[in-house]
Amino acid sequence: MAEIKKMLYRNGKFYPWKSGDVHTDAGMVTEASLKKSKGTVKSHIGNEFKILEPNFLDLMAKIKRGPQIITKKDIGFILTETGITKDSVVLDAGTGSGYLAFFLSQHAKEVISYEIREDFFKIASENQKFLEIKNLKIKNKDVYKGIEEKNLDAVILDLPEPQLAVLHVFNALKEGGFLIAYLPTIVQVEKFIKTARENFTVIKITELLERDWTVEGLVVRPETQMLGHTAFLCLVRKI
Ligand code: SAH
């Protein structure tokens, strides 16, 4: 799969292997030893690494980043609240570096993604090639100017003025289809909801906060830092 053939793992750290020798802070692992080893491999100074197959998340950690991506906590909401399945056809805009589009492509039958900027379109296209994703079509297009597709199951808009695309989305969605606008500020939410309400049913406007915990000996408590506000998720439906 993809350019990364194996992952080396040691003491909580991953090192990708594409080709050649792998240089790590626990020594060098030669290509020759990697090719003949199974399960584990040793560096030139005798440190042992586990050899793993990279999974989708390992590969996603290596994609090129353009603008701010949608976080995994919010992608969970998008997938579950729209009921996307392997039969769904889904559109997202803008693509950015493609982070959301790539997740969607693992769950939907087909994904179409619009990106207005050529530089981001190129980054996302390179990332798509790296991940070897086949059911995604990225288009260098302005979603405010129109949507060519019809009969979509869901649309996700991660751009500053989604109200400018609301009518296009309405015409592109099938009856019962969902639209999610992902908006950092409540001022944007107000503008979007006002326009969306003219055609869509507003289901909910949600914010997700993620708080991790430390569980080590007597230190059993929430961490001080948390993943707080990223954006509001505005869920509306064509009914
Ligand atoms: N969801 C993406 C990040 C998107 S960032 C991810 O998870 O990686 C917002 C993107 O929207 C930017 O790349 C920006 O260029 C694009 N954009 C802004 N206005 C647009 C428009 N009218 N049509 C298409 N893309 C647009």
Tab-separated table of N, CA, C and O in Angstrom, residues 137-226:
chain	number	residue	atom	x	y	z
A	137	LYS	N	-13.014	12.138	-6.418
A	137	LYS	CA	-12.715	13.016	-7.565
A	137	LYS	C	-12.559	14.426	-7.014
A	137	LYS	O	-13.518	15.014	-6.502
A	138	ILE	N	-11.340	14.960	-7.093
A	138	ILE	CA	-11.104	16.333	-6.624
A	138	ILE	C	-11.188	17.266	-7.825
A	138	ILE	O	-10.599	16.996	-8.867
A	139	LYS	N	-11.965	18.359	-7.657
A	139	LYS	CA	-12.137	19.307	-8.768
A	139	LYS	C	-11.630	20.686	-8.357
A	139	LYS	O	-11.928	21.138	-7.255
A	140	ASN	N	-10.899	21.342	-9.258
A	140	ASN	CA	-10.414	22.692	-9.004
A	140	ASN	C	-11.529	23.682	-9.366
A	140	ASN	O	-11.516	24.294	-10.430
A	141	LYS	N	-12.529	23.815	-8.469
A	141	LYS	CA	-13.733	24.597	-8.778
A	141	LYS	C	-14.197	25.407	-7.577
A	141	LYS	O	-13.945	25.024	-6.421
A	142	ASP	N	-14.943	26.467	-7.883
A	142	ASP	CA	-15.549	27.331	-6.862
A	142	ASP	C	-16.960	26.809	-6.579
A	142	ASP	O	-17.838	26.889	-7.445
A	143	VAL	N	-17.194	26.331	-5.381
A	143	VAL	CA	-18.501	25.748	-5.060
A	143	VAL	C	-19.598	26.818	-4.968
A	143	VAL	O	-20.781	26.526	-5.109
A	144	TYR	N	-19.189	28.084	-4.760
A	144	TYR	CA	-20.183	29.166	-4.713
A	144	TYR	C	-20.797	29.394	-6.108
A	144	TYR	O	-21.853	29.988	-6.240
A	145	LYS	N	-20.101	28.943	-7.145
A	145	LYS	CA	-20.593	29.175	-8.518
A	145	LYS	C	-21.511	28.067	-9.020
A	145	LYS	O	-22.135	28.201	-10.065
A	146	GLY	N	-21.556	26.951	-8.307
A	146	GLY	CA	-22.454	25.870	-8.726
A	146	GLY	C	-21.887	24.496	-8.425
A	146	GLY	O	-20.688	24.346	-8.182
A	147	ILE	N	-22.799	23.490	-8.442
A	147	ILE	CA	-22.414	22.096	-8.206
A	147	ILE	C	-22.941	21.276	-9.385
A	147	ILE	O	-24.131	21.348	-9.706
A	148	GLU	N	-22.037	20.539	-10.032
A	148	GLU	CA	-22.437	19.784	-11.228
A	148	GLU	C	-23.196	18.503	-10.884
A	148	GLU	O	-23.978	18.008	-11.681
A	149	GLU	N	-22.929	17.955	-9.702
A	149	GLU	CA	-23.487	16.649	-9.333
A	149	GLU	C	-24.944	16.777	-8.892
A	149	GLU	O	-25.394	17.842	-8.480
A	150	LYS	N	-25.660	15.642	-8.988
A	150	LYS	CA	-27.072	15.594	-8.540
A	150	LYS	C	-27.252	14.370	-7.658
A	150	LYS	O	-26.426	13.454	-7.675
A	151	ASN	N	-28.366	14.352	-6.921
A	151	ASN	CA	-28.744	13.155	-6.175
A	151	ASN	C	-27.726	12.740	-5.102
A	151	ASN	O	-27.531	11.553	-4.841
A	152	LEU	N	-27.102	13.743	-4.482
A	152	LEU	CA	-26.095	13.455	-3.448
A	152	LEU	C	-26.762	13.082	-2.125
A	152	LEU	O	-27.865	13.549	-1.819
A	153	ASP	N	-26.077	12.266	-1.338
A	153	ASP	CA	-26.596	11.884	-0.024
A	153	ASP	C	-26.213	12.885	1.065
A	153	ASP	O	-26.958	13.073	2.016
A	154	ALA	N	-25.043	13.495	0.917
A	154	ALA	CA	-24.599	14.466	1.929
A	154	ALA	C	-23.576	15.424	1.333
A	154	ALA	O	-22.842	15.067	0.413
A	155	VAL	N	-23.572	16.635	1.892
A	155	VAL	CA	-22.591	17.652	1.491
A	155	VAL	C	-21.996	18.257	2.762
A	155	VAL	O	-22.728	18.560	3.709
A	156	ILE	N	-20.675	18.423	2.771
A	156	ILE	CA	-20.012	19.054	3.917
A	156	ILE	C	-19.267	20.281	3.408
A	156	ILE	O	-18.452	20.187	2.478
A	157	LEU	N	-19.558	21.425	4.003
A	157	LEU	CA	-18.917	22.679	3.579
A	157	LEU	C	-18.000	23.183	4.685
A	157	LEU	O	-18.467	23.524	5.782
A	158	ASP	N	-16.710	23.206	4.400
A	158	ASP	CA	-15.727	23.751	5.335
A	158	ASP	C	-15.058	24.921	4.635
A	158	ASP	O	-13.966	24.805	4.088
A	159	LEU	N	-15.782	26.041	4.604
A	159	LEU	CA	-15.285	27.277	3.987
A	159	LEU	C	-16.008	28.449	4.621
A	159	LEU	O	-17.005	28.265	5.331
A	160	PRO	N	-15.498	29.671	4.415
A	160	PRO	CA	-15.967	30.802	5.228
A	160	PRO	C	-17.428	31.222	5.044
A	160	PRO	O	-18.046	31.698	5.990
A	161	GLU	N	-17.986	31.108	3.841
A	161	GLU	CA	-19.347	31.637	3.619
A	161	GLU	C	-20.268	30.583	2.997
A	161	GLU	O	-20.718	30.732	1.847
A	162	PRO	N	-20.584	29.539	3.725
A	162	PRO	CA	-21.368	28.442	3.149
A	162	PRO	C	-22.752	28.872	2.670
A	162	PRO	O	-23.324	28.238	1.792
A	163	GLN	N	-23.261	29.990	3.223
A	163	GLN	CA	-24.588	30.458	2.776
A	163	GLN	C	-24.597	30.767	1.279
A	163	GLN	O	-25.631	30.688	0.630
A	164	LEU	N	-23.420	31.069	0.721
A	164	LEU	CA	-23.349	31.370	-0.716
A	164	LEU	C	-23.516	30.111	-1.572
A	164	LEU	O	-23.705	30.193	-2.785
A	165	ALA	N	-23.426	28.943	-0.942
A	165	ALA	CA	-23.568	27.691	-1.705
A	165	ALA	C	-24.855	26.952	-1.362
A	165	ALA	O	-25.143	25.896	-1.929
A	166	VAL	N	-25.646	27.512	-0.453
A	166	VAL	CA	-26.820	26.777	0.064
A	166	VAL	C	-27.780	26.335	-1.040
A	166	VAL	O	-28.220	25.185	-1.063
A	167	LEU	N	-28.080	27.234	-1.974
A	167	LEU	CA	-29.046	26.867	-3.024
A	167	LEU	C	-28.498	25.801	-3.952
A	167	LEU	O	-29.217	24.876	-4.353
A	168	HIS	N	-27.201	25.912	-4.274
A	168	HIS	CA	-26.562	24.884	-5.111
A	168	HIS	C	-26.616	23.534	-4.409
A	168	HIS	O	-26.884	22.507	-5.027
A	169	VAL	N	-26.349	23.548	-3.108
A	169	VAL	CA	-26.364	22.292	-2.344
A	169	VAL	C	-27.780	21.721	-2.329
A	169	VAL	O	-27.979	20.520	-2.538
A	170	PHE	N	-28.762	22.594	-2.125
A	170	PHE	CA	-30.169	22.144	-2.088
A	170	PHE	C	-30.522	21.408	-3.385
A	170	PHE	O	-31.115	20.333	-3.372
A	171	ASN	N	-30.118	21.975	-4.514
A	171	ASN	CA	-30.439	21.362	-5.813
A	171	ASN	C	-29.640	20.083	-6.074
A	171	ASN	O	-30.082	19.223	-6.828
A	172	ALA	N	-28.472	19.981	-5.451
A	172	ALA	CA	-27.610	18.814	-5.696
A	172	ALA	C	-27.951	17.629	-4.790
A	172	ALA	O	-27.626	16.486	-5.105
A	173	LEU	N	-28.610	17.930	-3.655
A	173	LEU	CA	-28.909	16.856	-2.693
A	173	LEU	C	-30.170	16.094	-3.073
A	173	LEU	O	-31.101	16.662	-3.652
A	174	LYS	N	-30.233	14.829	-2.715
A	174	LYS	CA	-31.496	14.102	-2.856
A	174	LYS	C	-32.406	14.479	-1.687
A	174	LYS	O	-31.950	15.020	-0.677
A	175	GLU	N	-33.694	14.214	-1.836
A	175	GLU	CA	-34.648	14.483	-0.751
A	175	GLU	C	-34.210	13.677	0.479
A	175	GLU	O	-33.911	12.488	0.362
A	176	GLY	N	-34.131	14.330	1.617
A	176	GLY	CA	-33.680	13.624	2.832
A	176	GLY	C	-32.177	13.729	3.046
A	176	GLY	O	-31.669	13.302	4.083
A	177	GLY	N	-31.464	14.309	2.078
A	177	GLY	CA	-30.001	14.427	2.200
A	177	GLY	C	-29.598	15.469	3.240
A	177	GLY	O	-30.374	16.355	3.595
A	178	PHE	N	-28.356	15.358	3.712
A	178	PHE	CA	-27.865	16.237	4.783
A	178	PHE	C	-26.821	17.226	4.275
A	178	PHE	O	-26.021	16.906	3.391
A	179	LEU	N	-26.835	18.398	4.903
A	179	LEU	CA	-25.761	19.381	4.700
A	179	LEU	C	-25.165	19.713	6.058
A	179	LEU	O	-25.908	19.981	7.021
A	180	ILE	N	-23.836	19.672	6.143
A	180	ILE	CA	-23.156	20.135	7.366
A	180	ILE	C	-22.256	21.304	6.987
A	180	ILE	O	-21.446	21.213	6.064
A	181	ALA	N	-22.416	22.432	7.715
A	181	ALA	CA	-21.478	23.543	7.567
A	181	ALA	C	-20.589	23.552	8.801
A	181	ALA	O	-21.069	23.422	9.932
A	182	TYR	N	-19.290	23.661	8.565
A	182	TYR	CA	-18.288	23.604	9.638
A	182	TYR	C	-17.729	25.009	9.816
A	182	TYR	O	-17.019	25.519	8.936
A	183	LEU	N	-18.090	25.680	10.912
A	183	LEU	CA	-17.817	27.111	11.034
A	183	LEU	C	-17.179	27.489	12.372
A	183	LEU	O	-17.760	27.241	13.430
A	184	PRO	N	-16.020	28.127	12.337
A	184	PRO	CA	-15.317	28.472	13.579
A	184	PRO	C	-16.048	29.504	14.449
A	184	PRO	O	-15.946	29.450	15.671
A	185	THR	N	-16.767	30.463	13.867
A	185	THR	CA	-17.347	31.523	14.712
A	185	THR	C	-18.878	31.506	14.666
A	185	THR	O	-19.484	31.114	13.664
A	186	ILE	N	-19.468	31.992	15.753
A	186	ILE	CA	-20.930	31.977	15.862
A	186	ILE	C	-21.558	33.034	14.943
A	186	ILE	O	-22.721	32.923	14.548
A	187	VAL	N	-20.790	34.030	14.573
A	187	VAL	CA	-21.275	35.046	13.626
A	187	VAL	C	-21.519	34.371	12.267
A	187	VAL	O	-22.543	34.613	11.604
A	188	GLN	N	-20.582	33.494	11.883
A	188	GLN	CA	-20.760	32.745	10.623
A	188	GLN	C	-21.971	31.811	10.721
A	188	GLN	O	-22.737	31.670	9.768
A	189	VAL	N	-22.137	31.202	11.898
A	189	VAL	CA	-23.255	30.269	12.091
A	189	VAL	C	-24.587	30.992	11.889
A	189	VAL	O	-25.481	30.509	11.204
A	190	GLU	N	-24.690	32.164	12.485
A	190	GLU	CA	-25.938	32.945	12.387
A	190	GLU	C	-26.294	33.225	10.930
A	190	GLU	O	-27.441	33.054	10.516
A	191	LYS	N	-25.298	33.659	10.175
A	191	LYS	CA	-25.532	33.997	8.764
A	191	LYS	C	-25.944	32.752	7.985
A	191	LYS	O	-26.863	32.772	7.173
A	192	PHE	N	-25.229	31.647	8.244
A	192	PHE	CA	-25.513	30.416	7.513
A	192	PHE	C	-26.924	29.908	7.835
A	192	PHE	O	-27.710	29.588	6.927
A	193	ILE	N	-27.263	29.858	9.126
A	193	ILE	CA	-28.551	29.284	9.535
A	193	ILE	C	-29.716	30.111	8.985
A	193	ILE	O	-30.736	29.566	8.553
A	194	LYS	N	-29.544	31.423	8.971
A	194	LYS	CA	-30.595	32.311	8.462
A	194	LYS	C	-30.924	31.935	7.006
A	194	LYS	O	-32.101	31.799	6.634
A	195	THR	N	-29.896	31.743	6.202
A	195	THR	CA	-30.108	31.383	4.794
A	195	THR	C	-30.590	29.941	4.658
A	195	THR	O	-31.516	29.655	3.891
A	196	ALA	N	-29.975	29.041	5.400
A	196	ALA	CA	-30.309	27.611	5.274
A	196	ALA	C	-31.767	27.359	5.608
A	196	ALA	O	-32.448	26.555	4.970
A	197	ARG	N	-32.275	28.095	6.623
A	197	ARG	CA	-33.648	27.899	7.088
A	197	ARG	C	-34.697	28.136	6.003
A	197	ARG	O	-35.802	27.601	6.077
A	198	GLU	N	-34.343	28.932	4.996
A	198	GLU	CA	-35.308	29.222	3.918
A	198	GLU	C	-35.657	27.964	3.131
A	198	GLU	O	-36.728	27.857	2.554
A	199	ASN	N	-34.736	26.993	3.093
A	199	ASN	CA	-34.978	25.771	2.318
A	199	ASN	C	-34.837	24.470	3.104
A	199	ASN	O	-35.437	23.462	2.750
A	200	PHE	N	-34.004	24.489	4.125
A	200	PHE	CA	-33.678	23.259	4.855
A	200	PHE	C	-34.356	23.233	6.223
A	200	PHE	O	-34.746	24.263	6.759
A	201	THR	N	-34.424	22.028	6.802
A	201	THR	CA	-34.826	21.893	8.201
A	201	THR	C	-33.561	21.860	9.047
A	201	THR	O	-32.656	21.058	8.779
A	202	VAL	N	-33.505	22.727	10.048
A	202	VAL	CA	-32.323	22.749	10.917
A	202	VAL	C	-32.455	21.619	11.931
A	202	VAL	O	-33.428	21.559	12.685
A	203	ILE	N	-31.484	20.704	11.946
A	203	ILE	CA	-31.520	19.579	12.894
A	203	ILE	C	-30.824	19.969	14.190
A	203	ILE	O	-31.415	19.912	15.259
A	204	LYS	N	-29.566	20.385	14.108
A	204	LYS	CA	-28.885	20.866	15.316
A	204	LYS	C	-27.594	21.606	15.004
A	204	LYS	O	-27.008	21.442	13.931
A	205	ILE	N	-27.196	22.414	15.989
A	205	ILE	CA	-25.928	23.148	15.897
A	205	ILE	C	-25.120	22.709	17.108
A	205	ILE	O	-25.547	22.901	18.247
A	206	THR	N	-23.982	22.093	16.839
A	206	THR	CA	-23.265	21.368	17.900
A	206	THR	C	-21.802	21.771	17.956
A	206	THR	O	-21.195	22.084	16.945
A	207	GLU	N	-21.259	21.698	19.188
A	207	GLU	CA	-19.832	21.930	19.386
A	207	GLU	C	-19.314	20.749	20.195
A	207	GLU	O	-19.942	20.370	21.189
A	208	LEU	N	-18.208	20.169	19.806
A	208	LEU	CA	-17.664	19.003	20.511
A	208	LEU	C	-16.347	19.368	21.192
A	208	LEU	O	-15.473	19.948	20.561
A	209	LEU	N	-16.230	18.994	22.473
A	209	LEU	CA	-15.001	19.258	23.210
A	209	LEU	C	-14.391	17.924	23.595
A	209	LEU	O	-15.111	17.021	24.030
A	210	GLU	N	-13.088	17.781	23.442
A	210	GLU	CA	-12.449	16.497	23.762
A	210	GLU	C	-11.466	16.693	24.904
A	210	GLU	O	-10.523	17.474	24.801
A	211	ARG	N	-11.684	15.946	26.010
A	211	ARG	CA	-10.784	16.060	27.156
A	211	ARG	C	-10.157	14.708	27.438
A	211	ARG	O	-10.857	13.738	27.729
A	212	ASP	N	-8.844	14.628	27.370
A	212	ASP	CA	-8.145	13.376	27.642
A	212	ASP	C	-7.758	13.300	29.118
A	212	ASP	O	-7.666	14.323	29.798
A	213	TRP	N	-7.517	12.072	29.585
A	213	TRP	CA	-7.153	11.848	30.987
A	213	TRP	C	-5.783	11.203	31.085
A	213	TRP	O	-5.373	10.460	30.203
A	214	THR	N	-5.115	11.464	32.222
A	214	THR	CA	-3.874	10.757	32.547
A	214	THR	C	-4.239	9.677	33.564
A	214	THR	O	-4.931	9.967	34.544
A	215	VAL	N	-3.796	8.458	33.314
A	215	VAL	CA	-4.018	7.378	34.287
A	215	VAL	C	-2.668	6.704	34.526
A	215	VAL	O	-2.269	5.798	33.783
A	216	GLU	N	-1.933	7.209	35.510
A	216	GLU	CA	-0.597	6.681	35.815
A	216	GLU	C	-0.367	6.729	37.305
A	216	GLU	O	-0.219	7.802	37.902
A	217	GLY	N	-0.347	5.544	37.962
A	217	GLY	CA	-0.156	5.507	39.421
A	217	GLY	C	-1.240	6.305	40.108
A	217	GLY	O	-2.431	6.074	39.886
A	218	LEU	N	-0.814	7.270	40.934
A	218	LEU	CA	-1.788	8.073	41.678
A	218	LEU	C	-2.319	9.247	40.851
A	218	LEU	O	-3.260	9.929	41.255
A	219	VAL	N	-1.691	9.470	39.717
A	219	VAL	CA	-2.155	10.581	38.855
A	219	VAL	C	-3.275	10.068	37.958
A	219	VAL	O	-3.040	9.503	36.899
A	220	VAL	N	-4.492	10.212	38.465
A	220	VAL	CA	-5.661	9.726	37.724
A	220	VAL	C	-6.596	10.914	37.592
A	220	VAL	O	-7.439	11.166	38.453
A	221	ARG	N	-6.398	11.679	36.552
A	221	ARG	CA	-7.100	12.966	36.465
A	221	ARG	C	-7.139	13.471	35.032
A	221	ARG	O	-6.357	13.046	34.186
A	222	PRO	N	-8.059	14.409	34.749
A	222	PRO	CA	-8.085	14.980	33.397
A	222	PRO	C	-6.812	15.770	33.137
A	222	PRO	O	-6.236	16.341	34.069
A	223	GLU	N	-6.364	15.787	31.891
A	223	GLU	CA	-5.209	16.601	31.542
A	223	GLU	C	-5.571	18.076	31.578
A	223	GLU	O	-6.735	18.441	31.409
A	224	THR	N	-4.579	18.916	31.832
A	224	THR	CA	-4.844	20.351	31.938
A	224	THR	C	-5.273	20.923	30.586
A	224	THR	O	-6.229	21.677	30.484
A	225	GLN	N	-4.532	20.528	29.545
A	225	GLN	CA	-4.861	21.027	28.209
A	225	GLN	C	-5.935	20.141	27.597
A	225	GLN	O	-5.913	18.927	27.799
A	226	MET	N	-6.857	20.738	26.861
A	226	MET	CA	-7.836	19.928	26.145
A	226	MET	C	-8.047	20.474	24.736
A	226	MET	O	-7.666	21.600	24.432
